[in-house]
Amino acid sequence: MITQNPGSWDFHGGIHRPDCKSMSAGKFLGKVPLPETLVLPLQQHIGAMAEPVVKVGEQVFKGQTIARVSEYIGAPIHAPTSGTIAAIEEHPVPHPSGLSAPCILLQVDGKDEWGELPEPLPYFDDMDPSLLRERIRWAGIVGLGGAAFPTSVKVNHGPDRPIQTLVINGAECEPYITCDDLLMREQADRVVEGIKVLLYVVDAEECLIGIEDNKPEAIAAMRKAVAESGLKDVQVIQVPTRYPMGGEKQLIKVLTGKEVPSNGIPSEIGVICINVATAAAVTDAVMAGRPLLSRLVTVTGEGVNSSGNLEVPFGVYMSHVIAHAGGYSDKAYKLILGGPMMGFTLGDDQLPVTKGSNCLLAASREEAPAPDKAHPCIRCGKCMDACPAQLLPQQLYWYARARDFDKTQEYHLFDCIECGCCSWVCPSHIPLVQYYRFAKTETWALEKEKRQAEDARRRHEARVERLERLERERKARLRQKKDALEKKTAANGANPRKAAVEAAMKRVAEKKARQSEAEKSSGESS
């Protein structure tokens, strides 16, 4: 069923705040040149960590797979250029914890020499969709809107969940970020080619492309590309500018009127949502046989001399990217990865750009002031009004603070998308999202511990069962021997019990005779 009047619905809550996109909107500052060394974290996605398939000292080529994932949820890592593997070791990575993680260090040789790539698939619509999903998985494509969830998993919805609507997310609602806007303006055809592939892979009846109305150039470019593509049942829908319009559940609600269930995923209601940059990456993988090696990154804020968007190979240090954007200005105060709402502050810029890095915000003190001192909750309810997930943020706060994690789950903690609307409107300046992240982390840790305990219990039960089975089998073998002996004796006409006793007495007598003979031999020799 095709959606009637797409874009005519609304979601609860949200906030309006200055989008601050004019500094970088529509500005392309070029491709960042390769440095001497690239640092490639093995964990650049949601799911299992990739495992290296190269060794230190090995020569690799551009596009070569250097780390692979054996688990279903994961994505491989490819070499962004040619060079030599310099090390495989722990290295600081862009993460709120500030901790290090396993990385592959690639010494760049400057040749940028491609390795062997798979054949392009221009006639993809003659192929089995499973082969296209495998191509997407090989290419290491993840959600480039920031979530970094493996795309091959997302488009594998299964036969029991038919897809009616493919939603393409071009909302880009987070302030300051404009990389998706630039992509749609400059490379709309590339995005639409990816939509063709995705429509075929998920077998959707329609495609709705949602773009906020503060991006008129992107809307026009995408409408032109869709019209020229000849695609039917594909519409570009202008949606209101309101944060967090780009949230998956919020955009689906506005475009289709459907609600993703609590703790559910969009495919349960016949919808799959893909970011515009992800769709463009699918084009490269299928039409050119190229893996995901780089992405557009917004560098902006009053703390840099030239705001704009750059194409950045993965593994390049953020300091190198900012230097290519003219370097820091005198106003630089804080470096944020992502936007001011869902991003996090970095303690250092000697960190690599990864697949999920969509923005480097070098903010001034005025743009990112130090947080005010938190005061007690006054139960004003503003957080509840602003929450786009229709949660009760103040209750979640109380239970997270009390470490009552069962209660936080009862109040649907994991439906929180950490958009920051509640913290933004809180008159007491309580860092609510930090409490939710803490509660989620603790809950995951407890569940992991619970799973480990359950695994240990199952292993113990399996061991006990195995020992009991071996004992039963031993007794069964003895019983079979006894039964065979009794049958044999009965066949000779003797009493089985008497024959067993006589046999035992005979063995005892033979043993005594051997002992007596041994003692006699010992006495003669002495």
XYZ file of C-alpha atoms in Angstrom:
526
model
C 0.000 0.000 0.000
C 1.433 3.393 -1.052
C 1.468 6.020 1.705
C -1.245 8.637 1.308
C -0.237 12.254 2.006
C 3.341 11.473 3.101
C 4.842 14.044 5.418
C 1.510 15.142 6.869
C 2.092 13.717 10.348
C 4.081 15.029 13.308
C 6.080 13.647 16.207
C 5.842 14.542 19.852
C 8.202 17.053 21.423
C 11.436 18.203 19.905
C 12.985 21.641 20.062
C 13.763 24.589 17.825
C 17.237 26.003 18.141
C 19.527 27.928 15.754
C 20.795 25.512 13.113
C 24.114 27.376 12.603
C 24.544 25.669 9.232
C 25.314 28.761 7.158
C 29.009 28.663 8.081
C 29.626 25.445 6.157
C 26.537 24.879 3.989
C 27.362 24.331 0.328
C 31.117 24.696 0.862
C 33.426 21.949 -0.339
C 37.021 22.426 0.777
C 38.412 19.503 -1.220
C 39.831 16.105 -0.440
C 42.197 15.885 2.486
C 45.644 14.742 1.281
C 46.966 11.509 2.697
C 49.326 11.807 5.683
C 52.310 9.511 6.274
C 50.354 7.139 8.511
C 46.698 6.122 8.778
C 45.240 4.747 12.026
C 42.341 2.393 11.376
C 40.359 1.246 14.432
C 39.049 -2.300 14.205
C 35.781 -1.205 15.819
C 34.188 1.436 13.574
C 30.662 0.050 13.680
C 27.999 -1.451 15.900
C 28.552 -5.189 16.352
C 31.520 -7.492 16.615
C 35.014 -6.076 16.300
C 36.813 -6.830 13.046
C 39.829 -9.147 13.167
C 43.018 -8.340 11.237
C 43.783 -10.520 8.210
C 47.151 -8.856 7.563
C 50.472 -8.953 9.371
C 52.956 -6.280 10.337
C 55.258 -5.558 7.433
C 52.787 -6.766 4.812
C 52.268 -4.700 1.671
C 48.603 -3.831 1.057
C 46.776 -2.070 -1.741
C 43.956 0.433 -1.865
C 40.607 -1.260 -1.310
C 42.130 -4.464 0.085
C 40.343 -6.038 3.031
C 42.645 -5.756 6.047
C 40.203 -6.798 8.790
C 37.226 -9.126 8.583
C 34.240 -9.952 10.807
C 33.007 -13.505 11.210
C 29.920 -12.541 13.224
C 26.647 -11.613 11.497
C 26.556 -8.060 12.852
C 29.763 -6.366 11.814
C 31.630 -4.782 8.920
C 35.088 -5.362 7.418
C 37.806 -2.716 7.234
C 39.622 -1.867 3.992
C 42.888 -0.085 3.276
C 42.096 3.520 2.199
C 45.321 3.587 0.180
C 48.356 1.448 -0.579
C 51.227 1.037 1.845
C 52.755 -1.186 4.492
C 51.213 -2.401 7.738
C 53.352 -0.662 10.343
C 51.713 -2.017 13.515
C 48.630 -3.648 14.986
C 48.277 -2.257 18.473
C 46.197 -0.284 20.949
C 45.766 3.357 19.997
C 43.538 6.233 21.190
C 40.233 6.270 19.308
C 37.331 8.745 19.154
C 35.094 7.510 21.981
C 33.484 9.249 24.959
C 35.565 7.072 27.292
C 38.809 8.459 25.883
C 40.292 4.954 26.029
C 42.424 3.169 23.463
C 41.345 0.281 21.260
C 42.985 -2.110 18.757
C 43.974 -0.400 15.512
C 45.880 -1.151 12.327
C 48.541 1.445 11.497
C 49.148 1.792 7.765
C 52.337 3.427 6.522
C 51.309 5.219 3.320
C 53.587 4.693 0.290
C 52.198 7.614 -1.711
C 51.361 5.469 -4.775
C 47.652 5.117 -3.955
C 47.707 1.875 -5.941
C 44.417 -0.046 -6.168
C 44.257 -3.726 -5.401
C 42.024 -6.262 -7.072
C 38.346 -5.354 -6.814
C 35.169 -7.301 -7.606
C 33.377 -6.723 -10.877
C 30.820 -3.869 -11.053
C 27.203 -5.021 -11.151
C 25.396 -2.580 -13.496
C 22.691 -5.154 -14.238
C 21.960 -5.769 -10.574
C 18.222 -6.182 -11.185
C 18.925 -9.521 -12.881
C 20.616 -10.835 -9.762
C 19.462 -12.481 -6.568
C 19.118 -9.780 -3.865
C 21.180 -11.934 -1.507
C 24.211 -11.409 -3.767
C 23.741 -7.643 -3.533
C 23.482 -7.845 0.251
C 26.727 -9.783 0.238
C 28.335 -7.062 -1.925
C 27.146 -4.396 0.553
C 28.601 -6.433 3.406
C 31.904 -6.907 1.578
C 32.135 -3.132 1.028
C 31.997 -2.503 4.790
C 29.070 -0.107 4.489
C 27.532 1.125 7.726
C 25.046 3.858 8.538
C 26.873 7.110 7.780
C 24.383 9.281 9.634
C 26.372 8.571 12.782
C 24.893 5.298 14.058
C 27.332 3.103 12.071
C 25.001 0.092 12.078
C 25.965 -2.450 9.356
C 23.802 -1.786 6.296
C 23.902 -5.400 5.078
C 22.096 -6.400 8.282
C 19.546 -3.601 8.049
C 18.495 -4.525 4.493
C 18.214 -8.222 5.373
C 14.705 -7.938 6.789
C 13.698 -11.570 6.236
C 10.722 -13.100 4.393
C 8.342 -12.647 7.340
C 8.732 -8.850 7.282
C 7.790 -7.503 3.834
C 8.849 -3.893 3.281
C 6.360 -1.348 1.949
C 8.404 1.838 2.322
C 12.069 2.663 1.944
C 12.742 5.906 3.820
C 15.841 7.862 2.789
C 17.005 10.133 5.592
C 18.217 13.505 4.333
C 16.886 15.496 7.279
C 20.292 16.177 8.887
C 18.634 17.969 11.791
C 21.667 18.343 14.065
C 22.905 21.969 14.164
C 26.150 22.861 12.365
C 26.343 19.631 10.281
C 26.014 20.057 6.497
C 27.848 17.107 4.899
C 24.615 15.348 3.839
C 23.276 18.651 2.517
C 26.364 19.072 0.335
C 26.162 15.469 -0.863
C 22.558 15.918 -1.988
C 23.348 19.231 -3.680
C 26.438 18.014 -5.538
C 25.930 14.258 -5.965
C 22.175 13.725 -6.081
C 22.510 11.279 -9.005
C 24.834 9.102 -6.933
C 22.305 9.014 -4.090
C 19.452 8.131 -6.457
C 21.469 5.277 -8.024
C 21.867 3.830 -4.538
C 18.119 4.183 -3.987
C 17.508 2.099 -7.122
C 19.678 -0.680 -5.733
C 18.133 -0.516 -2.272
C 14.587 -0.574 -3.640
C 15.455 -3.771 -5.480
C 17.248 -5.351 -2.507
C 14.453 -4.765 0.028
C 11.663 -5.102 -2.582
C 9.880 -1.974 -1.287
C 6.759 -0.597 -2.954
C 7.804 3.043 -2.577
C 10.580 5.344 -1.470
C 10.134 8.539 0.546
C 13.108 10.910 0.793
C 12.725 13.211 3.809
C 14.665 16.518 3.776
C 14.229 19.443 6.178
C 12.920 22.657 4.654
C 16.102 24.586 5.568
C 17.869 22.818 2.657
C 16.056 24.141 -0.441
C 19.038 23.522 -2.744
C 19.259 19.887 -1.696
C 15.509 19.411 -2.131
C 15.649 20.857 -5.648
C 18.678 18.761 -6.637
C 17.147 15.544 -5.342
C 13.806 16.208 -7.041
C 15.607 16.849 -10.335
C 17.672 13.652 -9.997
C 14.589 11.567 -9.155
C 12.682 12.991 -12.128
C 15.564 12.245 -14.510
C 16.031 8.723 -13.153
C 12.595 7.617 -14.287
C 11.973 5.987 -10.928
C 8.310 5.606 -10.034
C 6.854 5.792 -6.554
C 9.842 7.795 -5.303
C 9.036 11.154 -3.700
C 11.125 13.892 -2.145
C 9.197 15.160 0.882
C 9.978 18.493 2.492
C 9.632 18.180 6.265
C 9.672 20.945 8.905
C 12.951 21.943 10.481
C 12.736 20.749 14.039
C 15.247 18.802 16.085
C 15.438 15.718 16.109
C 13.617 15.325 12.779
C 16.519 13.162 11.553
C 15.891 10.548 14.222
C 14.884 7.325 12.508
C 11.643 6.844 14.422
C 10.714 10.517 14.204
C 11.240 10.784 10.438
C 9.302 7.557 9.807
C 6.417 8.911 11.878
C 6.337 12.219 9.994
C 6.587 10.638 6.534
C 4.336 7.593 6.947
C 2.306 8.116 10.100
C 3.574 4.769 11.419
C 5.007 4.311 14.903
C 7.975 2.027 15.457
C 7.020 -0.084 18.502
C 8.868 0.213 21.793
C 12.051 -1.883 21.707
C 11.229 -2.609 18.073
C 12.824 -1.857 14.720
C 11.309 -0.200 11.615
C 11.125 -3.418 9.572
C 8.475 -4.641 12.036
C 6.115 -2.050 10.539
C 7.288 -2.554 6.949
C 9.794 0.310 6.796
C 13.562 0.520 6.364
C 15.377 3.828 6.887
C 18.727 4.554 5.194
C 20.866 7.709 5.319
C 21.585 9.529 2.028
C 25.359 9.075 2.362
C 24.834 5.367 2.964
C 22.785 5.153 -0.236
C 25.643 6.829 -2.125
C 28.093 4.289 -0.682
C 25.840 1.480 -1.932
C 26.154 2.966 -5.429
C 29.949 2.780 -5.235
C 29.877 -0.806 -3.992
C 27.465 -2.136 -6.606
C 28.140 0.048 -9.657
C 31.914 0.405 -9.248
C 32.882 -2.509 -6.985
C 34.505 -0.115 -4.531
C 34.451 -0.484 -0.729
C 33.832 2.334 1.736
C 37.158 4.146 2.117
C 36.275 7.767 2.884
C 33.393 10.079 3.713
C 32.369 13.742 3.740
C 33.089 15.438 7.065
C 31.855 18.867 8.154
C 34.493 21.036 9.842
C 32.867 24.060 11.360
C 32.504 26.383 14.317
C 34.051 29.686 15.271
C 37.154 27.789 16.326
C 38.345 27.076 12.770
C 39.509 29.543 10.152
C 37.558 27.995 7.244
C 34.325 26.125 7.780
C 33.179 23.692 5.131
C 33.035 20.057 4.122
C 35.925 17.814 3.180
C 36.293 14.329 1.808
C 38.401 12.493 4.358
C 39.933 9.012 3.987
C 39.359 6.909 7.093
C 42.268 6.819 9.501
C 43.392 10.431 8.971
C 44.068 12.322 12.183
C 41.494 14.998 13.015
C 44.313 17.481 13.527
C 45.314 16.898 9.885
C 41.723 17.519 8.758
C 41.448 20.766 10.718
C 44.814 21.926 9.408
C 43.493 21.430 5.875
C 40.529 23.623 6.834
C 42.825 26.509 7.695
C 43.612 25.439 11.243
C 42.245 26.659 14.562
C 41.276 30.263 15.122
C 41.891 32.239 18.288
C 38.352 31.404 19.423
C 38.875 27.643 19.554
C 37.717 26.402 22.936
C 36.317 22.897 22.598
C 36.491 20.179 19.910
C 33.296 18.149 19.535
C 32.850 15.054 17.391
C 29.343 15.267 15.922
C 26.919 18.069 16.608
C 26.334 20.018 19.799
C 23.287 17.901 20.728
C 24.414 14.283 20.262
C 28.155 14.700 19.862
C 30.802 14.419 22.580
C 33.834 16.474 23.509
C 37.259 15.170 22.544
C 40.242 15.597 24.791
C 42.679 15.478 21.887
C 42.698 15.920 18.108
C 45.303 13.180 17.527
C 42.470 10.764 16.825
C 41.496 9.114 13.527
C 38.415 9.893 11.453
C 36.226 6.785 11.292
C 33.103 5.746 9.395
C 30.807 7.394 11.951
C 32.642 10.754 12.017
C 30.303 13.207 10.333
C 31.382 16.499 11.922
C 34.272 18.160 13.736
C 32.916 21.152 15.606
C 35.649 23.465 16.879
C 33.432 25.546 19.095
C 34.131 28.865 20.768
C 33.207 29.569 24.388
C 30.054 31.273 23.204
C 29.055 28.278 21.069
C 29.782 25.629 23.688
C 29.871 27.277 27.104
C 30.791 25.281 30.156
C 27.710 23.604 31.638
C 25.941 25.457 34.403
C 25.881 23.980 37.877
C 23.122 21.409 38.181
C 20.355 22.056 40.658
C 17.696 19.699 42.072
C 14.886 18.662 39.779
C 11.835 20.861 40.279
C 9.504 18.476 38.393
C 8.441 21.149 35.960
C 7.761 18.549 33.254
C 9.526 20.437 30.443
C 11.717 17.432 29.705
C 8.625 15.287 29.234
C 7.143 17.837 26.827
C 10.356 17.936 24.783
C 11.050 14.181 24.656
C 10.443 12.949 21.063
C 10.238 9.362 22.304
C 7.376 10.264 24.683
C 9.270 9.014 27.714
C 9.256 10.310 31.284
C 12.793 11.724 31.506
C 12.484 12.847 35.108
C 11.496 9.355 36.240
C 14.346 7.838 34.263
C 16.665 10.323 35.914
C 15.535 9.395 39.403
C 15.869 5.671 38.825
C 19.212 5.979 37.013
C 20.527 8.085 39.858
C 19.316 5.465 42.354
C 20.897 2.691 40.219
C 17.534 0.991 39.984
C 18.116 -0.362 36.495
C 15.090 -2.651 36.498
C 12.912 0.414 36.896
C 14.728 2.326 34.153
C 13.897 -0.513 31.788
C 10.283 -0.475 32.919
C 10.270 3.171 31.854
C 11.675 2.213 28.409
C 15.210 3.455 28.890
C 16.323 1.870 25.622
C 13.754 3.831 23.617
C 15.777 6.945 24.495
C 17.700 8.114 21.416
C 19.940 10.406 23.508
C 18.967 13.417 21.404
C 19.566 15.769 24.333
C 16.237 17.639 24.088
C 15.506 16.985 27.767
C 18.855 18.367 28.909
C 18.465 21.372 26.603
C 15.177 22.492 28.151
C 15.924 21.536 31.770
C 15.852 24.729 33.905
C 17.880 22.942 36.574
C 20.671 22.193 34.060
C 20.721 18.516 34.964
C 22.852 16.520 32.488
C 20.020 14.045 31.981
C 21.467 12.269 28.943
C 24.617 11.442 30.866
C 22.481 9.641 33.459
C 20.734 7.663 30.704
C 24.036 6.690 29.090
C 25.299 5.588 32.484
C 22.170 3.504 33.088
C 22.416 1.885 29.645
C 26.086 1.042 30.125
C 25.440 -0.464 33.557
C 22.453 -2.427 32.244
C 24.489 -3.840 29.368
C 27.256 -4.794 31.804
C 24.785 -6.533 34.117
C 23.182 -8.370 31.219
C 26.601 -9.452 29.989
C 27.430 -10.743 33.459
C 24.066 -12.500 33.601
C 24.687 -14.140 30.196
C 28.136 -15.281 31.323
C 26.646 -16.774 34.506
C 23.970 -18.516 32.462
C 26.614 -19.900 30.099
C 28.606 -21.182 33.092
C 25.486 -22.844 34.514
C 24.767 -24.548 31.215
C 28.363 -25.772 30.946
C 28.142 -27.222 34.498
C 24.854 -28.956 33.744
C 26.274 -30.366 30.527
C 29.305 -31.746 32.410
C 27.136 -33.390 35.078
C 24.923 -34.888 32.400
C 27.955 -36.197 30.510
C 29.420 -37.853 33.621
C 26.078 -39.435 34.467
C 25.765 -40.714 30.909
C 29.249 -42.270 31.031
C 28.377 -43.976 34.330
C 25.147 -45.327 32.859
C 27.033 -46.626 29.835
C 29.651 -48.325 32.064
C 27.000 -50.071 34.104
C 25.235 -51.137 30.912
C 28.428 -52.707 29.578
C 28.950 -54.635 32.863
C 25.378 -55.825 32.748
C 25.821 -57.019 29.161
C 28.954 -58.964 30.129
C 27.201 -60.538 33.075
C 24.222 -61.487 30.934
C 26.501 -63.009 28.300
C 28.349 -65.040 30.935
C 25.121 -66.302 32.415
C 23.815 -67.356 29.000
C 27.072 -69.142 28.200
C 27.077 -71.029 31.498
C 23.416 -71.941 31.142
C 24.116 -73.305 27.698
C 26.721 -75.683 29.260
C 24.058 -76.976 31.719
C 25.645 -75.492 34.847
C 24.142 -73.300 37.557
C 25.198 -69.719 36.561
C 25.647 -68.518 40.132
C 27.580 -71.627 41.153
C 29.715 -71.394 38.043
C 30.561 -67.750 38.823
C 31.581 -68.703 42.381
C 33.700 -71.571 41.151
C 35.378 -69.342 38.600
C 36.185 -66.794 41.297
C 37.558 -69.502 43.637
C 39.638 -70.846 40.800
C 41.157 -67.389 40.159
C 41.971 -67.022 43.895
C 43.625 -70.436 43.984
C 45.698 -69.631 40.931
C 46.799 -66.381 42.484
C 47.856 -68.106 45.739
C 49.772 -70.738 43.763
C 51.692 -68.023 41.904
C 52.531 -66.290 45.181
C 53.679 -69.562 46.796
C 55.859 -70.385 43.816
C 57.397 -66.928 43.948
C 58.228 -67.258 47.691
C 59.748 -70.670 47.132
C 61.963 -69.373 44.326
C 63.046 -66.475 46.502
C 64.057 -68.845 49.390
C 66.161 -71.108 47.163
C 68.051 -68.203 45.703
C 68.917 -66.832 49.181
